[in-house]
Amino acid sequence: MSRVPSPGLPAPGLRVLLIEDQHDIAANIWDFLERRGHEMDHCADGASGLARAMRGGFDVVVLDLGLPRLDGLDLCRRLREAGHGVPVLMLTARDTLDDKLRGFAEGADDYLVKPFALPELEARIRAVQRRGRPPSGQAVHGPLGYDPDTLAAQREGRRIPLTRLQGALLDVLLREAPRIVPHARLIEAGWGAQGADVAALQTQIYELRALVDRPFAQPMIQSVRGIGYRVVAPA
Ligand code: CA
């Protein structure tokens, strides 16, 4: 989840998804940000960019406005409608107030006009990532979140109260998502030193799914037979 830099150390690299169809621009941005220590991923059209962004795992999305297959504004709106809060920095060749206002209306966090200097891009990426960071303590993956302070999950704008045990399990699953969390680790998180058996864990996960998955179109908690569970954002 949110990584807090230690004093005196350089700021940690961010996981950046770049959605840009112009190959030369994409290559320049990729090379610059990668050299600056960021972990880059790239899609060259709107449809594949949306699918990749929906899977989650990014600190920031850098989104070109004019894209083939799905426009940047539509992409941003669909991402927000699905409940994804990932910070979005929009790039555009046009410097018009109308584009800027439409971008913000569709959920973009900031706006940069081409051509721009690459250090400026990096500064803006860091700024939107800091502003977009979820409140401390909160665990989020895709459209599903959990706040240990209120023992409530959130999904697609709905607040879902959980028991302390359900909350402890969801918290670990979200913090590790989309990685698999083994049964033993979940049992330790839920029951502590006293432990429990896998059947008790299965019962709790069943109840958790009834609350955070069943009311929604796509389930997010997956069972990995014989190993554990994981949370995966809808495609
Ligand atoms: Ca373009």
PDB file of C-alpha atoms and ligand atoms in Angstrom:
ATOM      1  CA  MET A   1       0.000   0.000   0.000  1.00  0.00           C
ATOM      2  CA  SER A   2       1.240   3.550   0.503  1.00  0.00           C
ATOM      3  CA  ARG A   3       4.978   3.607   0.998  1.00  0.00           C
ATOM      4  CA  VAL A   4       6.333   6.389   3.175  1.00  0.00           C
ATOM      5  CA  PRO A   5       9.874   7.482   2.233  1.00  0.00           C
ATOM      6  CA  SER A   6      12.429   7.410   5.022  1.00  0.00           C
ATOM      7  CA  PRO A   7      14.100  10.746   5.734  1.00  0.00           C
ATOM      8  CA  GLY A   8      17.294  11.196   3.745  1.00  0.00           C
ATOM      9  CA  LEU A   9      16.458   8.482   1.209  1.00  0.00           C
ATOM     10  CA  PRO A  10      15.308   9.234  -2.353  1.00  0.00           C
ATOM     11  CA  ALA A  11      11.546   8.982  -2.908  1.00  0.00           C
ATOM     12  CA  PRO A  12      10.564   5.423  -3.868  1.00  0.00           C
ATOM     13  CA  GLY A  13       9.787   4.606  -7.483  1.00  0.00           C
ATOM     14  CA  LEU A  14       6.137   4.485  -8.463  1.00  0.00           C
ATOM     15  CA  ARG A  15       4.293   1.907 -10.537  1.00  0.00           C
ATOM     16  CA  VAL A  16       3.195   3.932 -13.565  1.00  0.00           C
ATOM     17  CA  LEU A  17       0.776   2.824 -16.285  1.00  0.00           C
ATOM     18  CA  LEU A  18       1.340   4.879 -19.445  1.00  0.00           C
ATOM     19  CA  ILE A  19      -1.517   4.859 -21.966  1.00  0.00           C
ATOM     20  CA  GLU A  20      -0.234   6.646 -25.072  1.00  0.00           C
ATOM     21  CA  ASP A  21      -0.581   5.724 -28.754  1.00  0.00           C
ATOM     22  CA  GLN A  22       2.270   7.826 -30.160  1.00  0.00           C
ATOM     23  CA  HIS A  23       5.228   5.486 -30.108  1.00  0.00           C
ATOM     24  CA  ASP A  24       7.994   8.125 -29.930  1.00  0.00           C
ATOM     25  CA  ILE A  25       6.337  10.003 -27.066  1.00  0.00           C
ATOM     26  CA  ALA A  26       5.634   6.769 -25.176  1.00  0.00           C
ATOM     27  CA  ALA A  27       9.250   5.615 -25.629  1.00  0.00           C
ATOM     28  CA  ASN A  28      10.648   8.942 -24.368  1.00  0.00           C
ATOM     29  CA  ILE A  29       8.418   8.933 -21.294  1.00  0.00           C
ATOM     30  CA  TRP A  30       9.127   5.263 -20.559  1.00  0.00           C
ATOM     31  CA  ASP A  31      12.922   5.691 -20.844  1.00  0.00           C
ATOM     32  CA  PHE A  32      13.002   8.828 -18.712  1.00  0.00           C
ATOM     33  CA  LEU A  33      10.769   7.533 -15.914  1.00  0.00           C
ATOM     34  CA  GLU A  34      12.439   4.123 -15.854  1.00  0.00           C
ATOM     35  CA  ARG A  35      15.850   5.761 -15.461  1.00  0.00           C
ATOM     36  CA  ARG A  36      14.348   7.752 -12.582  1.00  0.00           C
ATOM     37  CA  GLY A  37      13.513   4.473 -10.819  1.00  0.00           C
ATOM     38  CA  HIS A  38       9.844   4.055 -11.686  1.00  0.00           C
ATOM     39  CA  GLU A  39       8.308   0.739 -12.685  1.00  0.00           C
ATOM     40  CA  MET A  40       6.706   1.222 -16.098  1.00  0.00           C
ATOM     41  CA  ASP A  41       3.887  -0.463 -17.968  1.00  0.00           C
ATOM     42  CA  HIS A  42       2.476   0.720 -21.294  1.00  0.00           C
ATOM     43  CA  CYS A  43      -0.633   0.321 -23.441  1.00  0.00           C
ATOM     44  CA  ALA A  44      -0.952   1.887 -26.910  1.00  0.00           C
ATOM     45  CA  ASP A  45      -4.758   2.070 -27.151  1.00  0.00           C
ATOM     46  CA  GLY A  46      -7.681   2.969 -24.915  1.00  0.00           C
ATOM     47  CA  ALA A  47      -9.370  -0.434 -24.712  1.00  0.00           C
ATOM     48  CA  SER A  48      -6.285  -2.344 -23.585  1.00  0.00           C
ATOM     49  CA  GLY A  49      -5.328   0.592 -21.324  1.00  0.00           C
ATOM     50  CA  LEU A  50      -8.691   0.438 -19.568  1.00  0.00           C
ATOM     51  CA  ALA A  51      -8.388  -3.339 -19.075  1.00  0.00           C
ATOM     52  CA  ARG A  52      -4.888  -2.953 -17.635  1.00  0.00           C
ATOM     53  CA  ALA A  53      -5.886  -0.065 -15.348  1.00  0.00           C
ATOM     54  CA  MET A  54      -8.909  -2.060 -14.097  1.00  0.00           C
ATOM     55  CA  ARG A  55      -6.627  -4.879 -12.982  1.00  0.00           C
ATOM     56  CA  GLY A  56      -5.024  -2.423 -10.566  1.00  0.00           C
ATOM     57  CA  GLY A  57      -1.547  -2.445  -9.053  1.00  0.00           C
ATOM     58  CA  PHE A  58      -0.551   1.041 -10.266  1.00  0.00           C
ATOM     59  CA  ASP A  59       0.271   4.154  -8.238  1.00  0.00           C
ATOM     60  CA  VAL A  60      -0.485   6.532 -11.123  1.00  0.00           C
ATOM     61  CA  VAL A  61      -2.013   6.326 -14.605  1.00  0.00           C
ATOM     62  CA  VAL A  62      -0.598   8.695 -17.258  1.00  0.00           C
ATOM     63  CA  LEU A  63      -3.353   8.932 -19.843  1.00  0.00           C
ATOM     64  CA  ASP A  64      -3.261  10.471 -23.306  1.00  0.00           C
ATOM     65  CA  LEU A  65      -6.510  12.199 -24.280  1.00  0.00           C
ATOM     66  CA  GLY A  66      -6.636  11.153 -27.964  1.00  0.00           C
ATOM     67  CA  LEU A  67      -6.405   7.363 -28.196  1.00  0.00           C
ATOM     68  CA  PRO A  68      -7.555   4.733 -30.707  1.00  0.00           C
ATOM     69  CA  ARG A  69     -10.348   2.274 -29.720  1.00  0.00           C
ATOM     70  CA  LEU A  70     -11.373   4.241 -26.607  1.00  0.00           C
ATOM     71  CA  ASP A  71     -10.916   7.969 -25.984  1.00  0.00           C
ATOM     72  CA  GLY A  72      -8.961   9.049 -22.877  1.00  0.00           C
ATOM     73  CA  LEU A  73     -11.984  10.847 -21.400  1.00  0.00           C
ATOM     74  CA  ASP A  74     -14.222   7.787 -21.831  1.00  0.00           C
ATOM     75  CA  LEU A  75     -11.514   5.584 -20.378  1.00  0.00           C
ATOM     76  CA  CYS A  76     -11.216   7.820 -17.312  1.00  0.00           C
ATOM     77  CA  ARG A  77     -14.985   7.940 -16.797  1.00  0.00           C
ATOM     78  CA  ARG A  78     -15.304   4.143 -17.031  1.00  0.00           C
ATOM     79  CA  LEU A  79     -12.449   3.665 -14.601  1.00  0.00           C
ATOM     80  CA  ARG A  80     -14.124   5.947 -12.051  1.00  0.00           C
ATOM     81  CA  GLU A  81     -17.557   4.371 -12.621  1.00  0.00           C
ATOM     82  CA  ALA A  82     -16.005   1.015 -11.727  1.00  0.00           C
ATOM     83  CA  GLY A  83     -14.847   2.543  -8.429  1.00  0.00           C
ATOM     84  CA  HIS A  84     -11.112   2.792  -9.195  1.00  0.00           C
ATOM     85  CA  GLY A  85      -9.515   5.705  -7.357  1.00  0.00           C
ATOM     86  CA  VAL A  86      -6.039   5.445  -8.927  1.00  0.00           C
ATOM     87  CA  PRO A  87      -4.666   8.957  -9.591  1.00  0.00           C
ATOM     88  CA  VAL A  88      -4.885   9.921 -13.285  1.00  0.00           C
ATOM     89  CA  LEU A  89      -2.655  12.505 -14.990  1.00  0.00           C
ATOM     90  CA  MET A  90      -4.091  13.385 -18.382  1.00  0.00           C
ATOM     91  CA  LEU A  91      -1.926  14.370 -21.375  1.00  0.00           C
ATOM     92  CA  THR A  92      -3.255  16.341 -24.281  1.00  0.00           C
ATOM     93  CA  ALA A  93      -2.067  18.174 -27.359  1.00  0.00           C
ATOM     94  CA  ARG A  94      -4.842  20.707 -26.932  1.00  0.00           C
ATOM     95  CA  ASP A  95      -4.669  23.509 -24.407  1.00  0.00           C
ATOM     96  CA  THR A  96      -8.297  24.451 -24.219  1.00  0.00           C
ATOM     97  CA  LEU A  97     -10.297  25.183 -21.110  1.00  0.00           C
ATOM     98  CA  ASP A  98     -13.052  22.918 -22.409  1.00  0.00           C
ATOM     99  CA  ASP A  99     -10.758  19.847 -22.582  1.00  0.00           C
ATOM    100  CA  LYS A 100      -9.394  20.621 -19.154  1.00  0.00           C
ATOM    101  CA  LEU A 101     -12.842  20.942 -17.574  1.00  0.00           C
ATOM    102  CA  ARG A 102     -14.072  17.781 -19.300  1.00  0.00           C
ATOM    103  CA  GLY A 103     -10.986  15.940 -18.069  1.00  0.00           C
ATOM    104  CA  PHE A 104     -11.631  16.932 -14.476  1.00  0.00           C
ATOM    105  CA  ALA A 105     -15.338  16.150 -14.852  1.00  0.00           C
ATOM    106  CA  GLU A 106     -14.467  12.598 -15.929  1.00  0.00           C
ATOM    107  CA  GLY A 107     -12.229  12.130 -12.897  1.00  0.00           C
ATOM    108  CA  ALA A 108      -8.715  13.169 -14.003  1.00  0.00           C
ATOM    109  CA  ASP A 109      -6.572  14.527 -11.160  1.00  0.00           C
ATOM    110  CA  ASP A 110      -4.290  16.760 -13.211  1.00  0.00           C
ATOM    111  CA  TYR A 111      -3.600  17.837 -16.744  1.00  0.00           C
ATOM    112  CA  LEU A 112      -0.419  18.401 -18.755  1.00  0.00           C
ATOM    113  CA  VAL A 113      -0.268  19.939 -22.247  1.00  0.00           C
ATOM    114  CA  LYS A 114       2.080  18.540 -24.913  1.00  0.00           C
ATOM    115  CA  PRO A 115       4.868  19.293 -25.455  1.00  0.00           C
ATOM    116  CA  PHE A 116       6.097  19.186 -21.874  1.00  0.00           C
ATOM    117  CA  ALA A 117       9.471  18.733 -20.187  1.00  0.00           C
ATOM    118  CA  LEU A 118       9.960  15.235 -18.776  1.00  0.00           C
ATOM    119  CA  PRO A 119      11.042  16.473 -15.294  1.00  0.00           C
ATOM    120  CA  GLU A 120       7.766  18.424 -15.184  1.00  0.00           C
ATOM    121  CA  LEU A 121       5.880  15.205 -15.969  1.00  0.00           C
ATOM    122  CA  GLU A 122       7.632  13.407 -13.129  1.00  0.00           C
ATOM    123  CA  ALA A 123       6.874  16.240 -10.685  1.00  0.00           C
ATOM    124  CA  ARG A 124       3.176  16.121 -11.625  1.00  0.00           C
ATOM    125  CA  ILE A 125       3.099  12.322 -11.287  1.00  0.00           C
ATOM    126  CA  ARG A 126       4.494  12.586  -7.776  1.00  0.00           C
ATOM    127  CA  ALA A 127       2.031  15.360  -6.898  1.00  0.00           C
ATOM    128  CA  VAL A 128      -1.093  13.467  -8.047  1.00  0.00           C
ATOM    129  CA  GLN A 129       0.145  10.299  -6.369  1.00  0.00           C
ATOM    130  CA  ARG A 130       0.611  12.114  -3.028  1.00  0.00           C
ATOM    131  CA  ARG A 131      -2.799  13.767  -3.246  1.00  0.00           C
ATOM    132  CA  GLY A 132      -4.473  10.542  -4.360  1.00  0.00           C
ATOM    133  CA  ARG A 133      -3.061   8.375  -1.590  1.00  0.00           C
ATOM    134  CA  PRO A 134      -5.869   6.753   0.418  1.00  0.00           C
ATOM    135  CA  PRO A 135      -6.236   7.767   4.074  1.00  0.00           C
ATOM    136  CA  SER A 136      -3.617   6.085   6.257  1.00  0.00           C
ATOM    137  CA  GLY A 137      -4.591   2.658   7.454  1.00  0.00           C
ATOM    138  CA  GLN A 138      -7.028   2.049   4.633  1.00  0.00           C
ATOM    139  CA  ALA A 139      -6.435  -0.956   2.352  1.00  0.00           C
ATOM    140  CA  VAL A 140      -7.652  -0.707  -1.247  1.00  0.00           C
ATOM    141  CA  HIS A 141      -7.513  -2.914  -4.330  1.00  0.00           C
ATOM    142  CA  GLY A 142      -9.484  -1.883  -7.397  1.00  0.00           C
ATOM    143  CA  PRO A 143     -13.063  -1.027  -6.412  1.00  0.00           C
ATOM    144  CA  LEU A 144     -12.836  -2.768  -3.014  1.00  0.00           C
ATOM    145  CA  GLY A 145     -11.512  -1.103   0.134  1.00  0.00           C
ATOM    146  CA  TYR A 146     -11.435  -1.682   3.890  1.00  0.00           C
ATOM    147  CA  ASP A 147     -10.995   0.794   6.716  1.00  0.00           C
ATOM    148  CA  PRO A 148      -9.840  -0.853   9.972  1.00  0.00           C
ATOM    149  CA  ASP A 149     -10.816   2.253  11.977  1.00  0.00           C
ATOM    150  CA  THR A 150     -14.505   1.874  11.135  1.00  0.00           C
ATOM    151  CA  LEU A 151     -14.557  -1.919  10.455  1.00  0.00           C
ATOM    152  CA  ALA A 152     -16.268  -1.165   7.150  1.00  0.00           C
ATOM    153  CA  ALA A 153     -15.566  -2.283   3.600  1.00  0.00           C
ATOM    154  CA  GLN A 154     -16.378   0.001   0.670  1.00  0.00           C
ATOM    155  CA  ARG A 155     -17.236  -1.139  -2.807  1.00  0.00           C
ATOM    156  CA  GLU A 156     -18.612   0.929  -5.695  1.00  0.00           C
ATOM    157  CA  GLY A 157     -19.834   3.649  -3.353  1.00  0.00           C
ATOM    158  CA  ARG A 158     -21.470   1.252  -0.877  1.00  0.00           C
ATOM    159  CA  ARG A 159     -20.381   1.013   2.771  1.00  0.00           C
ATOM    160  CA  ILE A 160     -20.438  -2.563   4.098  1.00  0.00           C
ATOM    161  CA  PRO A 161     -20.006  -3.095   7.883  1.00  0.00           C
ATOM    162  CA  LEU A 162     -17.929  -6.191   8.762  1.00  0.00           C
ATOM    163  CA  THR A 163     -17.152  -8.094  11.951  1.00  0.00           C
ATOM    164  CA  ARG A 164     -13.647  -7.613  13.340  1.00  0.00           C
ATOM    165  CA  LEU A 165     -12.721 -11.122  12.133  1.00  0.00           C
ATOM    166  CA  GLN A 166     -14.031 -10.577   8.591  1.00  0.00           C
ATOM    167  CA  GLY A 167     -12.251  -7.221   8.533  1.00  0.00           C
ATOM    168  CA  ALA A 168      -8.915  -8.743   9.591  1.00  0.00           C
ATOM    169  CA  LEU A 169      -9.147 -11.302   6.774  1.00  0.00           C
ATOM    170  CA  LEU A 170     -10.127  -8.754   4.127  1.00  0.00           C
ATOM    171  CA  ASP A 171      -7.381  -6.386   5.291  1.00  0.00           C
ATOM    172  CA  VAL A 172      -4.642  -8.977   4.635  1.00  0.00           C
ATOM    173  CA  LEU A 173      -6.183 -10.012   1.313  1.00  0.00           C
ATOM    174  CA  LEU A 174      -6.322  -6.397   0.103  1.00  0.00           C
ATOM    175  CA  ARG A 175      -2.812  -5.509   1.253  1.00  0.00           C
ATOM    176  CA  GLU A 176      -1.382  -8.539  -0.585  1.00  0.00           C
ATOM    177  CA  ALA A 177      -3.669  -8.281  -3.645  1.00  0.00           C
ATOM    178  CA  PRO A 178      -3.488  -9.649  -6.261  1.00  0.00           C
ATOM    179  CA  ARG A 179      -1.058 -12.123  -4.658  1.00  0.00           C
ATOM    180  CA  ILE A 180      -2.328 -15.359  -3.085  1.00  0.00           C
ATOM    181  CA  VAL A 181      -2.470 -15.329   0.727  1.00  0.00           C
ATOM    182  CA  PRO A 182      -1.900 -18.835   2.154  1.00  0.00           C
ATOM    183  CA  HIS A 183      -4.475 -20.354   4.540  1.00  0.00           C
ATOM    184  CA  ALA A 184      -1.989 -20.301   7.451  1.00  0.00           C
ATOM    185  CA  ARG A 185      -1.354 -16.566   7.092  1.00  0.00           C
ATOM    186  CA  LEU A 186      -5.082 -15.800   6.997  1.00  0.00           C
ATOM    187  CA  ILE A 187      -5.711 -17.959  10.058  1.00  0.00           C
ATOM    188  CA  GLU A 188      -2.942 -16.124  11.917  1.00  0.00           C
ATOM    189  CA  ALA A 189      -4.394 -12.742  10.898  1.00  0.00           C
ATOM    190  CA  GLY A 190      -7.914 -13.716  11.948  1.00  0.00           C
ATOM    191  CA  TRP A 191      -7.453 -15.852  15.017  1.00  0.00           C
ATOM    192  CA  GLY A 192      -3.878 -15.123  16.142  1.00  0.00           C
ATOM    193  CA  ALA A 193      -1.903 -17.543  18.286  1.00  0.00           C
ATOM    194  CA  GLN A 194      -4.992 -19.539  19.283  1.00  0.00           C
ATOM    195  CA  GLY A 195      -5.337 -20.576  15.627  1.00  0.00           C
ATOM    196  CA  ALA A 196      -8.264 -22.170  13.806  1.00  0.00           C
ATOM    197  CA  ASP A 197      -8.708 -24.844  11.179  1.00  0.00           C
ATOM    198  CA  VAL A 198      -9.181 -24.338   7.442  1.00  0.00           C
ATOM    199  CA  ALA A 199     -12.907 -25.173   7.761  1.00  0.00           C
ATOM    200  CA  ALA A 200     -13.396 -22.208  10.120  1.00  0.00           C
ATOM    201  CA  LEU A 201     -11.517 -19.988   7.670  1.00  0.00           C
ATOM    202  CA  GLN A 202     -13.688 -21.216   4.788  1.00  0.00           C
ATOM    203  CA  THR A 203     -16.833 -20.360   6.750  1.00  0.00           C
ATOM    204  CA  GLN A 204     -15.620 -16.810   7.389  1.00  0.00           C
ATOM    205  CA  ILE A 205     -14.567 -16.305   3.752  1.00  0.00           C
ATOM    206  CA  TYR A 206     -17.996 -17.583   2.664  1.00  0.00           C
ATOM    207  CA  GLU A 207     -19.646 -14.922   4.835  1.00  0.00           C
ATOM    208  CA  LEU A 208     -17.227 -12.253   3.635  1.00  0.00           C
ATOM    209  CA  ARG A 209     -18.048 -13.089   0.011  1.00  0.00           C
ATOM    210  CA  ALA A 210     -21.764 -12.838   0.748  1.00  0.00           C
ATOM    211  CA  LEU A 211     -21.150  -9.242   1.876  1.00  0.00           C
ATOM    212  CA  VAL A 212     -18.532  -7.849  -0.517  1.00  0.00           C
ATOM    213  CA  ASP A 213     -18.953 -10.037  -3.647  1.00  0.00           C
ATOM    214  CA  ARG A 214     -22.457 -11.428  -4.026  1.00  0.00           C
ATOM    215  CA  PRO A 215     -24.281  -8.069  -4.329  1.00  0.00           C
ATOM    216  CA  PHE A 216     -21.965  -7.051  -7.210  1.00  0.00           C
ATOM    217  CA  ALA A 217     -21.638  -8.141 -10.838  1.00  0.00           C
ATOM    218  CA  GLN A 218     -18.145  -9.613 -10.556  1.00  0.00           C
ATOM    219  CA  PRO A 219     -16.661 -11.555  -7.613  1.00  0.00           C
ATOM    220  CA  MET A 220     -13.235 -10.383  -6.395  1.00  0.00           C
ATOM    221  CA  ILE A 221     -12.323 -12.941  -3.708  1.00  0.00           C
ATOM    222  CA  GLN A 222     -10.917 -16.042  -5.395  1.00  0.00           C
ATOM    223  CA  SER A 223     -10.231 -19.400  -3.805  1.00  0.00           C
ATOM    224  CA  VAL A 224      -6.980 -21.093  -4.821  1.00  0.00           C
ATOM    225  CA  ARG A 225      -7.699 -24.724  -4.051  1.00  0.00           C
ATOM    226  CA  GLY A 226      -5.487 -26.220  -1.369  1.00  0.00           C
ATOM    227  CA  ILE A 227      -3.393 -23.042  -1.014  1.00  0.00           C
ATOM    228  CA  GLY A 228      -5.292 -19.944   0.015  1.00  0.00           C
ATOM    229  CA  TYR A 229      -7.292 -16.980  -1.239  1.00  0.00           C
ATOM    230  CA  ARG A 230      -6.669 -13.814  -3.168  1.00  0.00           C
ATOM    231  CA  VAL A 231      -8.433 -10.611  -4.164  1.00  0.00           C
ATOM    232  CA  VAL A 232      -8.442  -9.767  -7.888  1.00  0.00           C
ATOM    233  CA  ALA A 233      -9.916  -6.596  -9.390  1.00  0.00           C
ATOM    234  CA  PRO A 234     -12.634  -7.161 -12.028  1.00  0.00           C
ATOM    235  CA  ALA A 235     -11.293  -7.202 -15.615  1.00  0.00           C
TER     236      ALA A 235
HETATM  237 CA    CA B   1      -2.749  10.406 -28.967  1.00  0.00          CA
END
